[in-house]
Tab-separated table of N, CA, C and O in Angstrom:
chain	number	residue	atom	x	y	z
F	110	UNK	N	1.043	6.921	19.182
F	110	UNK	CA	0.284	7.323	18.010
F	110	UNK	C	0.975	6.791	16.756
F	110	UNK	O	2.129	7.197	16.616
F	111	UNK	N	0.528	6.002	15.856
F	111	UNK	CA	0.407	5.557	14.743
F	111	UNK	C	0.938	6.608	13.787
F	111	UNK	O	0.102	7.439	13.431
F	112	UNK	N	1.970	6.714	13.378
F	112	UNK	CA	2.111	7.752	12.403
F	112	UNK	C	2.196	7.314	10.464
F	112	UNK	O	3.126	6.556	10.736
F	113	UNK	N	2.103	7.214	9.503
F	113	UNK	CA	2.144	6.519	8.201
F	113	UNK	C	2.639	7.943	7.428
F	113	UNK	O	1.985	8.974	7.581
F	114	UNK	N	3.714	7.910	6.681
F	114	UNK	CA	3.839	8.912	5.783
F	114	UNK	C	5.068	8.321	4.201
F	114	UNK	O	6.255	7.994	4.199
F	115	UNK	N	3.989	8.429	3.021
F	115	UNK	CA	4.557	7.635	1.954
F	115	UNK	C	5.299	8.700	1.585
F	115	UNK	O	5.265	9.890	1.899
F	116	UNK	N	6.405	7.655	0.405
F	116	UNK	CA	7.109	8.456	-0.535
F	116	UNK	C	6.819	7.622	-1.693
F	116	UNK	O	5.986	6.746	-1.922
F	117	UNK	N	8.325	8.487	-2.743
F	117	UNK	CA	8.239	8.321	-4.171
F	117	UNK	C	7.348	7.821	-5.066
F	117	UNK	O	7.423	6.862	-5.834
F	118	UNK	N	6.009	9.066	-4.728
F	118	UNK	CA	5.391	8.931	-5.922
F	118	UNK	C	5.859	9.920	-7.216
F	118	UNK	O	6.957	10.372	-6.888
F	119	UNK	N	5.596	10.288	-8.150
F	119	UNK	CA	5.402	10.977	-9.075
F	119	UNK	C	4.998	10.791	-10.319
F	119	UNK	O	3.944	10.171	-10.457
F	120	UNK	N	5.756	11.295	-11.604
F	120	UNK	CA	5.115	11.167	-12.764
F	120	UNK	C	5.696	10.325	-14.292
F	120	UNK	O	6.032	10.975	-15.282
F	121	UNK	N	5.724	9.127	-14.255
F	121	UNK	CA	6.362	8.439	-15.059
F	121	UNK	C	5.216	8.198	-16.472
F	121	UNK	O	3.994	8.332	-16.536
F	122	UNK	N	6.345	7.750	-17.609
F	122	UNK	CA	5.676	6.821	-19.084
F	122	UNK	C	5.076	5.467	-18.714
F	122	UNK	O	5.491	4.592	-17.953
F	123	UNK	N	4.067	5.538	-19.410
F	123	UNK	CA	3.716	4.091	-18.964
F	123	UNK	C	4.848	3.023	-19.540
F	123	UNK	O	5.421	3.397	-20.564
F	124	UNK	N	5.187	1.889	-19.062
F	124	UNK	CA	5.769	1.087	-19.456
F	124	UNK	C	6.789	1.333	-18.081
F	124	UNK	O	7.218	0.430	-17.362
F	125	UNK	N	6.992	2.472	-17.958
F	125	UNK	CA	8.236	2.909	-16.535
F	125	UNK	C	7.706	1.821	-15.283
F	125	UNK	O	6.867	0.921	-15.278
F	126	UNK	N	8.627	2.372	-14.243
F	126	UNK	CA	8.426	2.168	-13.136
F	126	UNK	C	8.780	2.836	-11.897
F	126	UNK	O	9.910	3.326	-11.884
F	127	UNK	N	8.165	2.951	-10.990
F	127	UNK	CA	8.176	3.586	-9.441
F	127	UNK	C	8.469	2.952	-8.267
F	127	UNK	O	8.196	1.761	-8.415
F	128	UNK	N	8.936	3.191	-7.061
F	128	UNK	CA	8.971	2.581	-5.882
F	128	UNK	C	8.205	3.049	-5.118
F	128	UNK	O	8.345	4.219	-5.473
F	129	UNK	N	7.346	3.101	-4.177
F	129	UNK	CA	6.154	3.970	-2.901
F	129	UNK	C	7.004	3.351	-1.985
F	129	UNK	O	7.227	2.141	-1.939
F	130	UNK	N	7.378	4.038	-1.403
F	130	UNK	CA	7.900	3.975	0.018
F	130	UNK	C	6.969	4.172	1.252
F	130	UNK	O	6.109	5.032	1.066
F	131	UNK	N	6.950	3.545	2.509
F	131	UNK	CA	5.589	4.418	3.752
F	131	UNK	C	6.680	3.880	4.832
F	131	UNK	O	7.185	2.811	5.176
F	132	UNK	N	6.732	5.081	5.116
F	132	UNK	CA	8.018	5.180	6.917
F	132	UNK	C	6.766	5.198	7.845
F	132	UNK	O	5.886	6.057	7.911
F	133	UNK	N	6.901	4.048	8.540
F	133	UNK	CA	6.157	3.691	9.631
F	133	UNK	C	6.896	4.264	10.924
F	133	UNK	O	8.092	3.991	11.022
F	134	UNK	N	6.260	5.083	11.994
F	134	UNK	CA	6.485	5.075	12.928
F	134	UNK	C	5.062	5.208	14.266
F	134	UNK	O	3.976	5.784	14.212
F	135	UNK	N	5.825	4.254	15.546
F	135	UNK	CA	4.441	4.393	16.917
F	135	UNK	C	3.954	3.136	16.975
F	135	UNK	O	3.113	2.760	17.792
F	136	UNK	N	4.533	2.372	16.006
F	136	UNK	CA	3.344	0.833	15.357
F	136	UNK	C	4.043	-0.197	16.557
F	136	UNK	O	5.109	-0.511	16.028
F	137	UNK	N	4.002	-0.705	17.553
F	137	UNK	CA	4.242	-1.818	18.410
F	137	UNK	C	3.679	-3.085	18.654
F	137	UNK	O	4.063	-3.862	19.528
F	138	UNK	N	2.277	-3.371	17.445
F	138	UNK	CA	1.667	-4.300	17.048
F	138	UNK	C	2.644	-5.581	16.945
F	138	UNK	O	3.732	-5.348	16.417
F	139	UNK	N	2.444	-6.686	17.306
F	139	UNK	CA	3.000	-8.014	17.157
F	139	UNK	C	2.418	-8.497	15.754
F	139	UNK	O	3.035	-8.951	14.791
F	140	UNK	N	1.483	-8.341	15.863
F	140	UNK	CA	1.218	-9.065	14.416
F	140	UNK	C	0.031	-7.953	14.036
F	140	UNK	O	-0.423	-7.010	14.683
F	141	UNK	N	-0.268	-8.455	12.746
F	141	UNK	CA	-0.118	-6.469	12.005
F	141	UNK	C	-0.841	-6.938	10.371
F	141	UNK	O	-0.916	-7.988	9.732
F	142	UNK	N	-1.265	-5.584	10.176
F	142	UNK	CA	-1.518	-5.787	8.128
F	142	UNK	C	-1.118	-4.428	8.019
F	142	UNK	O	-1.276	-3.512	8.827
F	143	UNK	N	-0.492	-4.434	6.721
F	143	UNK	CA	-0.057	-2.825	6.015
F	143	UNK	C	-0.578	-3.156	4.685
F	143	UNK	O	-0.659	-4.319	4.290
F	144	UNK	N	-0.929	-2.141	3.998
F	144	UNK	CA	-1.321	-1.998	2.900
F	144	UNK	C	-1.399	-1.346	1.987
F	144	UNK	O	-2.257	-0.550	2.369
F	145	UNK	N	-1.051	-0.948	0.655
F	145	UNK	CA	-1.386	0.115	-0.312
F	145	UNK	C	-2.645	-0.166	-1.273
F	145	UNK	O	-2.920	-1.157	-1.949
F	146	UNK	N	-3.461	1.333	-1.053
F	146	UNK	CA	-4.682	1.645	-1.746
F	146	UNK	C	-4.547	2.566	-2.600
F	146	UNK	O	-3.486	3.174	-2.460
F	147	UNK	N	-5.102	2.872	-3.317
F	147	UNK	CA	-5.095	3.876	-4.513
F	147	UNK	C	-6.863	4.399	-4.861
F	147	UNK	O	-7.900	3.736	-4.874
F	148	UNK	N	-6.632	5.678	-5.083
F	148	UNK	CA	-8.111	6.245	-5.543
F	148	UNK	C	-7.993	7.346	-6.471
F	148	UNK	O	-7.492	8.405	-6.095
F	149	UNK	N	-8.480	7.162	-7.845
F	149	UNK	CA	-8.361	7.504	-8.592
F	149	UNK	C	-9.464	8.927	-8.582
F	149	UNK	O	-10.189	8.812	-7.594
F	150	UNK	N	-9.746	10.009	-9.247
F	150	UNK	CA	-10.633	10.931	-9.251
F	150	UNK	C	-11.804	10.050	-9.740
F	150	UNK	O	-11.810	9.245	-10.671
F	151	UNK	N	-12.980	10.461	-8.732
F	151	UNK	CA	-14.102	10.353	-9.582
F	151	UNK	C	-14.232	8.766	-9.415
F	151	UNK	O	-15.224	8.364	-10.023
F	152	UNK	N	-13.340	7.481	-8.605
F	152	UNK	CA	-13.365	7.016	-8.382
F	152	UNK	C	-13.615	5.801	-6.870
F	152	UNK	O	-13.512	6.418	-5.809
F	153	UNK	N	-13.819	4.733	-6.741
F	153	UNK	CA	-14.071	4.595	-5.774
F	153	UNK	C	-12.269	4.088	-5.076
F	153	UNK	O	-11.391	3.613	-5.797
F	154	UNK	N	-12.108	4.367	-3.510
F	154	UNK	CA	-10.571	3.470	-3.762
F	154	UNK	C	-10.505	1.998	-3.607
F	154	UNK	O	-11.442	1.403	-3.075
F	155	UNK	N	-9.522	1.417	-4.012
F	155	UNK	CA	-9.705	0.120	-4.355
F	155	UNK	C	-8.526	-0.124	-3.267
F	155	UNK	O	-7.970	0.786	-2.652
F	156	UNK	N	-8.234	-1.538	-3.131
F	156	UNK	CA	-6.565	-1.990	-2.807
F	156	UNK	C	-6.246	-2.368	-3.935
F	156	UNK	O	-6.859	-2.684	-4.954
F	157	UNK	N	-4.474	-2.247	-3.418
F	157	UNK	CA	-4.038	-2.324	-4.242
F	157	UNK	C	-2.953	-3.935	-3.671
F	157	UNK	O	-3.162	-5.133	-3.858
F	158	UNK	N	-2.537	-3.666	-3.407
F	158	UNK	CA	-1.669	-4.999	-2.307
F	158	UNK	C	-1.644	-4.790	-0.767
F	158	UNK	O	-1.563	-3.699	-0.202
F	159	UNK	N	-1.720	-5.918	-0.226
F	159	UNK	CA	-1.408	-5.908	1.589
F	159	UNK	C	-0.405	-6.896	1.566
F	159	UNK	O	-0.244	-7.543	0.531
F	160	UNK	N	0.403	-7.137	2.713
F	160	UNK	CA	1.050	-8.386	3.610
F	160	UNK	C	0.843	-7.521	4.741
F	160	UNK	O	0.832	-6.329	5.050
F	161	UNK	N	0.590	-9.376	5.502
F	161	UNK	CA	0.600	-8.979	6.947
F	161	UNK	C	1.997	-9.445	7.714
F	161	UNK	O	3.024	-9.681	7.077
F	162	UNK	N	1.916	-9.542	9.056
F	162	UNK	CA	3.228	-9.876	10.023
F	162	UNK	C	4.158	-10.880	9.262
F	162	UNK	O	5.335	-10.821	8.906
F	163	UNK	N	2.697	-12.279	9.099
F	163	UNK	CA	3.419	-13.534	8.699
F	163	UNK	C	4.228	-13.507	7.281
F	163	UNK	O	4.724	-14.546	6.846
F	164	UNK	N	4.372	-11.898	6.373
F	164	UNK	CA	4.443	-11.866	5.226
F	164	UNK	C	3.770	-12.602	3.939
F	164	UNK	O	4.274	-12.748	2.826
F	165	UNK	N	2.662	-12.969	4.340
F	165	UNK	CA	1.648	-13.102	3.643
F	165	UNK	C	1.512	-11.762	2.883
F	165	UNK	O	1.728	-10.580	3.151
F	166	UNK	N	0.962	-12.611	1.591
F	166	UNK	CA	0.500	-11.202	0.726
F	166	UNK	C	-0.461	-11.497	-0.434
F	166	UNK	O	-0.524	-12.547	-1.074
F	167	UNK	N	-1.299	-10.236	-0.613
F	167	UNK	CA	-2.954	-10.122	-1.669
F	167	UNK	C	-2.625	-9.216	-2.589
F	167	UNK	O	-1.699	-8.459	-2.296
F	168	UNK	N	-3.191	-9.084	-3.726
F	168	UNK	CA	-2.712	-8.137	-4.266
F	168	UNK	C	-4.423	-8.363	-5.592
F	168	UNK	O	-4.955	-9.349	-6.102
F	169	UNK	N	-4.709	-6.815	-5.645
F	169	UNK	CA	-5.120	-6.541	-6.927
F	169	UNK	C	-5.586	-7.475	-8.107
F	169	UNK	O	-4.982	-6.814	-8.953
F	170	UNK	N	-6.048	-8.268	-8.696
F	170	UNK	CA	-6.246	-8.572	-10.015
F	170	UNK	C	-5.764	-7.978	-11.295
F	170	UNK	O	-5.567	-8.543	-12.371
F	171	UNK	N	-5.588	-6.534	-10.915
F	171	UNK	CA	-5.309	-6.080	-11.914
F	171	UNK	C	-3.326	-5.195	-11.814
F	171	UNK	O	-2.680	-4.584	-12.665
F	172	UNK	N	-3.050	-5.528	-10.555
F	172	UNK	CA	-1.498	-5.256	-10.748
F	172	UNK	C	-0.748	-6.410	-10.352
F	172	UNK	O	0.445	-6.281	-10.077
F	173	UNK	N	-1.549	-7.979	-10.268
F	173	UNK	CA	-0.964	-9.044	-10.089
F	173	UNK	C	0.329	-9.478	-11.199
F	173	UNK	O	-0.189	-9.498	-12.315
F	174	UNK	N	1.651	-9.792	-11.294
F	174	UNK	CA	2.521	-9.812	-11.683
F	174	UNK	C	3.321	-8.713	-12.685
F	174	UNK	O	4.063	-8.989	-13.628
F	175	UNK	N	2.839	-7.047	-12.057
F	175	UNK	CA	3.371	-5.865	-12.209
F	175	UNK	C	4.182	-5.192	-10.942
F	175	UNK	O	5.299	-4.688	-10.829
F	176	UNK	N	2.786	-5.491	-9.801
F	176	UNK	CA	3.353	-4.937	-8.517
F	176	UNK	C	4.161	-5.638	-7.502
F	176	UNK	O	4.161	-6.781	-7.959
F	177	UNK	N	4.905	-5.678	-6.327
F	177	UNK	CA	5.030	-6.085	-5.369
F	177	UNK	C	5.378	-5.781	-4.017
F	177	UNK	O	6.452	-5.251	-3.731
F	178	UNK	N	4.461	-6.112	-3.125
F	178	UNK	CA	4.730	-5.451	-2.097
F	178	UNK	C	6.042	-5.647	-1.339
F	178	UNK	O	7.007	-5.703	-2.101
F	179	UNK	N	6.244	-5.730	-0.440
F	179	UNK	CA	7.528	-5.762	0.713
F	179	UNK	C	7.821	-4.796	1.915
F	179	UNK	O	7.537	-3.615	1.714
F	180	UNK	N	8.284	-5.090	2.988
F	180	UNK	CA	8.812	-4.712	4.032
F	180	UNK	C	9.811	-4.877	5.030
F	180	UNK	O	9.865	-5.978	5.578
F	181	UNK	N	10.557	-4.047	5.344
F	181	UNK	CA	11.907	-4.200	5.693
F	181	UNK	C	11.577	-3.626	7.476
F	181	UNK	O	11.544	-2.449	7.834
F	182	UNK	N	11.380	-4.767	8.303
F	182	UNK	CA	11.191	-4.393	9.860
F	182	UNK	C	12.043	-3.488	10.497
F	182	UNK	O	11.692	-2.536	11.194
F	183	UNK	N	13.394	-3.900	10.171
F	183	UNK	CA	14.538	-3.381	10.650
F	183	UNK	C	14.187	-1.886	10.958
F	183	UNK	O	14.248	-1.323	12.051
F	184	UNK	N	13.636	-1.137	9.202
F	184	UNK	CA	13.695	0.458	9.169
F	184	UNK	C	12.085	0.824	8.779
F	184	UNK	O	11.563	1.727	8.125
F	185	UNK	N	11.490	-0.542	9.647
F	185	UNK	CA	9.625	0.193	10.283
F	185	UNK	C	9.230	1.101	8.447
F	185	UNK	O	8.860	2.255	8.229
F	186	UNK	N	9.491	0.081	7.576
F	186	UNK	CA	8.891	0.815	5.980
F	186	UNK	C	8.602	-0.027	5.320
F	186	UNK	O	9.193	-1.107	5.326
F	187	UNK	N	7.792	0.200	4.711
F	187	UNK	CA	6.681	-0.758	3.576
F	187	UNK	C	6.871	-0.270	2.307
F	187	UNK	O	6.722	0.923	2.041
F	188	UNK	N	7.170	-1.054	1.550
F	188	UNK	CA	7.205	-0.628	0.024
F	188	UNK	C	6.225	-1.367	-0.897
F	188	UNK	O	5.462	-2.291	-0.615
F	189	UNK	N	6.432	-0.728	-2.085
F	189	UNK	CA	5.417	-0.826	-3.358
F	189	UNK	C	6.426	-0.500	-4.507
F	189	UNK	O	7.004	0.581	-4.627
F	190	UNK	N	6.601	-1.894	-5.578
F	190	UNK	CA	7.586	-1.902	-6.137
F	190	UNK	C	6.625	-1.966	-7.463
F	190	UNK	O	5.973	-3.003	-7.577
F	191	UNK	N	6.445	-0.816	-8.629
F	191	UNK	CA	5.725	-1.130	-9.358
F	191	UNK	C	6.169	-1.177	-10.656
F	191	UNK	O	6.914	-0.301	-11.096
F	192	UNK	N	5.781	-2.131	-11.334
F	192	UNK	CA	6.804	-1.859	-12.718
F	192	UNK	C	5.644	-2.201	-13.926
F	192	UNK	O	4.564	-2.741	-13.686
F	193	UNK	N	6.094	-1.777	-15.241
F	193	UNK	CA	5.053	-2.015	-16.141
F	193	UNK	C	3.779	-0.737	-15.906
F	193	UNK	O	2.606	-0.811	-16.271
F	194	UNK	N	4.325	0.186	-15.323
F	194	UNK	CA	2.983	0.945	-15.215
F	194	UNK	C	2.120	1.169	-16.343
F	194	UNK	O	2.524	0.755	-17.429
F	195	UNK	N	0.829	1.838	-16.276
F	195	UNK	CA	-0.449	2.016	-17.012
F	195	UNK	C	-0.991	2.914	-16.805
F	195	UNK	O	-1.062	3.167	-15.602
F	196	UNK	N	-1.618	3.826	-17.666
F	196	UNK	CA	-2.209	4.913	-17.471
F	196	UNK	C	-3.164	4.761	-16.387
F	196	UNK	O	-2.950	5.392	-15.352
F	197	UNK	N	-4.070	4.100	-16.465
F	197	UNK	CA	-4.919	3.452	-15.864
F	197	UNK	C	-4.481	2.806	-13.558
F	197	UNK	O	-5.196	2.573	-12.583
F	198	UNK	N	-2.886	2.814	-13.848
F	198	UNK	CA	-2.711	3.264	-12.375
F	198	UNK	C	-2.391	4.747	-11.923
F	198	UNK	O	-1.938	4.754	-10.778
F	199	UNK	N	-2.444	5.382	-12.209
F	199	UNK	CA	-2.899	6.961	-11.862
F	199	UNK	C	-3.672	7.333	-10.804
F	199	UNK	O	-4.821	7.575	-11.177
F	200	UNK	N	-3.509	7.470	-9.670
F	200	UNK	CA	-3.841	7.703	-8.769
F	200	UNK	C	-3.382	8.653	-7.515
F	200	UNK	O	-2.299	9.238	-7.506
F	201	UNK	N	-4.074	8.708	-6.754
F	201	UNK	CA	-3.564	9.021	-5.186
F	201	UNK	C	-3.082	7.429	-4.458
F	201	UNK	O	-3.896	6.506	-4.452
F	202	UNK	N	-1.831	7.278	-3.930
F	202	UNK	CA	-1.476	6.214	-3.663
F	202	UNK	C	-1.572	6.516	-2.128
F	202	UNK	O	-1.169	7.597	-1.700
F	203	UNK	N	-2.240	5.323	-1.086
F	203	UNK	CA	-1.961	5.547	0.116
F	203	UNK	C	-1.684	4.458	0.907
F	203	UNK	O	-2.193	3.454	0.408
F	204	UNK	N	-1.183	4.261	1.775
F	204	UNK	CA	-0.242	3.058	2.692
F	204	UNK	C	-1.581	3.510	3.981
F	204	UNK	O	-2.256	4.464	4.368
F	205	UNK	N	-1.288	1.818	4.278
F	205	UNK	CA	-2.761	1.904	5.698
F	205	UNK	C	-1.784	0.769	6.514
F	205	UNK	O	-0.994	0.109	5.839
F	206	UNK	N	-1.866	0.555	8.061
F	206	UNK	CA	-1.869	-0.402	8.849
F	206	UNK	C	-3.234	-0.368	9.944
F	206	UNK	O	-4.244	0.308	10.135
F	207	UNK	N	-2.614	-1.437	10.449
F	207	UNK	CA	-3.872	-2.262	11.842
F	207	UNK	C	-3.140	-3.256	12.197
F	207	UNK	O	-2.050	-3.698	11.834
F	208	UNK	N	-3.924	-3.542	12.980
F	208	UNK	CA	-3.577	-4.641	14.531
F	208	UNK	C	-3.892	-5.466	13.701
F	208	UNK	O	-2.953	-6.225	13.462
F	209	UNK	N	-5.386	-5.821	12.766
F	209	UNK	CA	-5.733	-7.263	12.601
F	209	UNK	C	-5.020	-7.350	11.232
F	209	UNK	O	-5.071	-6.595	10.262
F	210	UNK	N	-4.207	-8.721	11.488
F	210	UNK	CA	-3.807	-9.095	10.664
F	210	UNK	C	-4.124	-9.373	9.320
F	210	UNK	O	-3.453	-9.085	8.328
F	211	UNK	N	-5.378	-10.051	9.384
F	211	UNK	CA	-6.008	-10.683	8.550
F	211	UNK	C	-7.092	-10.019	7.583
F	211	UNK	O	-7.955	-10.527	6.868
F	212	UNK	N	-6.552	-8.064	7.940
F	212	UNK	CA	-7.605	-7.184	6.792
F	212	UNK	C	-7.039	-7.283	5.549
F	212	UNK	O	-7.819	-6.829	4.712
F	213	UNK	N	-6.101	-7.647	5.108
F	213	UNK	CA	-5.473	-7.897	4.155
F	213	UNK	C	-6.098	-6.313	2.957
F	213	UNK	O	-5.756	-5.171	3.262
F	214	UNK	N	-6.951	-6.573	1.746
F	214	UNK	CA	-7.353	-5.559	1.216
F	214	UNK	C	-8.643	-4.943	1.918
F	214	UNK	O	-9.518	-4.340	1.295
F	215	UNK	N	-8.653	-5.174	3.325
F	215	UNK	CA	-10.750	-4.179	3.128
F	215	UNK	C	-10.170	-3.334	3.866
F	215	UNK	O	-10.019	-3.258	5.086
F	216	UNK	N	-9.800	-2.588	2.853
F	216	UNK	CA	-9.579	-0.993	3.213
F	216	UNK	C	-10.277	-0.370	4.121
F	216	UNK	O	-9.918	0.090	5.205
F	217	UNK	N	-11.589	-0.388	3.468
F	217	UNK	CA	-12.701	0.134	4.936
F	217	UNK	C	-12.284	0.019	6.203
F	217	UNK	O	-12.704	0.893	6.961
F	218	UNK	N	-11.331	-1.096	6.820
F	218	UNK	CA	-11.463	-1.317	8.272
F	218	UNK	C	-10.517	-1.222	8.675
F	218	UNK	O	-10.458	-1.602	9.844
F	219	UNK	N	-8.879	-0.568	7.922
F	219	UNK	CA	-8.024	-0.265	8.745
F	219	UNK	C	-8.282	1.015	9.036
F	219	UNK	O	-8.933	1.866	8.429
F	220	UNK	N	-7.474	1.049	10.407
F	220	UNK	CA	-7.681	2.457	11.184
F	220	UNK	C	-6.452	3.459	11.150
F	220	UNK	O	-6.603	4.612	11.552
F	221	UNK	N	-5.261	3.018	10.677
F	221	UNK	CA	-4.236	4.298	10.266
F	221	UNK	C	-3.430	4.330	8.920
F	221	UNK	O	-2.712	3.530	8.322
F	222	UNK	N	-3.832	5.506	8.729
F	222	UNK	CA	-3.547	5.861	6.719
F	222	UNK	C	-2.403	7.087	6.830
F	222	UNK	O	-2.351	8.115	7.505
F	223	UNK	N	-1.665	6.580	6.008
F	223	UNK	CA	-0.857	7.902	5.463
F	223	UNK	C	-1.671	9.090	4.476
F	223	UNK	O	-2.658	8.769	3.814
F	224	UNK	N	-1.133	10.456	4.475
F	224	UNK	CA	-1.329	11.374	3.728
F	224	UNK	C	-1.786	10.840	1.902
F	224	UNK	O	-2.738	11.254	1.241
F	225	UNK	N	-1.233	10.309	1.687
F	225	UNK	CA	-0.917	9.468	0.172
F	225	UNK	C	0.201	10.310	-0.604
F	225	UNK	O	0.699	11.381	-0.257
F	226	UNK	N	0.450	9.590	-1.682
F	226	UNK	CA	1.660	10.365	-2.741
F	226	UNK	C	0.687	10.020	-3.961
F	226	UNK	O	-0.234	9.208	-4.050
F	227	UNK	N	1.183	10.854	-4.788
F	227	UNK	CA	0.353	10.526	-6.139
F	227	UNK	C	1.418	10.323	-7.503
F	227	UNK	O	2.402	10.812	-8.059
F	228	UNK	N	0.604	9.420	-7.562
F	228	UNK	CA	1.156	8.647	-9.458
F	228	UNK	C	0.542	8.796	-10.505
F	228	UNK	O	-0.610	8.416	-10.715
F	229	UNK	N	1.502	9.555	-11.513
F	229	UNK	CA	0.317	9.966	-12.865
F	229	UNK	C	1.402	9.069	-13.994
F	229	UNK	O	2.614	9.274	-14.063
F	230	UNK	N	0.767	8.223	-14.687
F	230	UNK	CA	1.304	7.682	-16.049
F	230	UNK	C	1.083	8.172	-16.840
F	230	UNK	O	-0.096	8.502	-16.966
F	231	UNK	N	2.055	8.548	-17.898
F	231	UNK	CA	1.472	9.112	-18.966
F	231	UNK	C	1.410	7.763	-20.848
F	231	UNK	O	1.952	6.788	-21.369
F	232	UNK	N	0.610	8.521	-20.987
F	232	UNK	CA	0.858	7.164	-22.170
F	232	UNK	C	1.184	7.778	-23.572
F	232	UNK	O	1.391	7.040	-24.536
């Protein structure tokens, strides 16, 4: 069983920055996509960045050269390195994997999600 459970979200100034952590455990996939999504209230959720196995990586339009993803195999965790925050990223933050590599952001079609952590900017 697939387990996903993020960390360090909380509540920073905009201009700050955060790390999201997601401790992967159960995942024995060879090749793989992980991903962080975000859904704001009242909103629809969007992605936010993926890489897959090959460390390939997509990201957002709108947190392109703020965010970055990464993952460290060794300790099975995916991070989200965000800097420059914005009121406007405020959200429920959530980490997803799958088998297919190549879901990169369509959220819709991965099949295991963490709980989420949530990020509030203040401005």
């Amino acid at each position: 069983q697939v387990h996903l459970v993020e960390f360090g979200g909380g509540s920073v100034q905009a201009g700050g920055s955060l790390r999201l952590s997601c401790a992967v455990s159960g995942y024995t996939f060879i090749r793989y996509c992980m991903g962080w999504f975000r859904q704001a209230p009242g909103k629809e959720r969007e992605g936010v960045a993926a890489i897959d196995s090959n460390g390939r990586t997509s990201y957002a339009d709108s947190v392109k050269g703020r965010f970055t993803i990464s993952k460290d195999n060794a300790k099975n965790t995916l991070y989200l390195q965000m800097n420059s925050l914005k009121p406007e990223d405020t959200a429920m933050y959530y980490c997803a994997a799958d088998s297919r590599w190549w879901l990169l952001l369509r959220g819709d079609e991965y099949n295991y999600w963490g709980q989420g952590t949530q990020v509030t900017v203040s401005s």
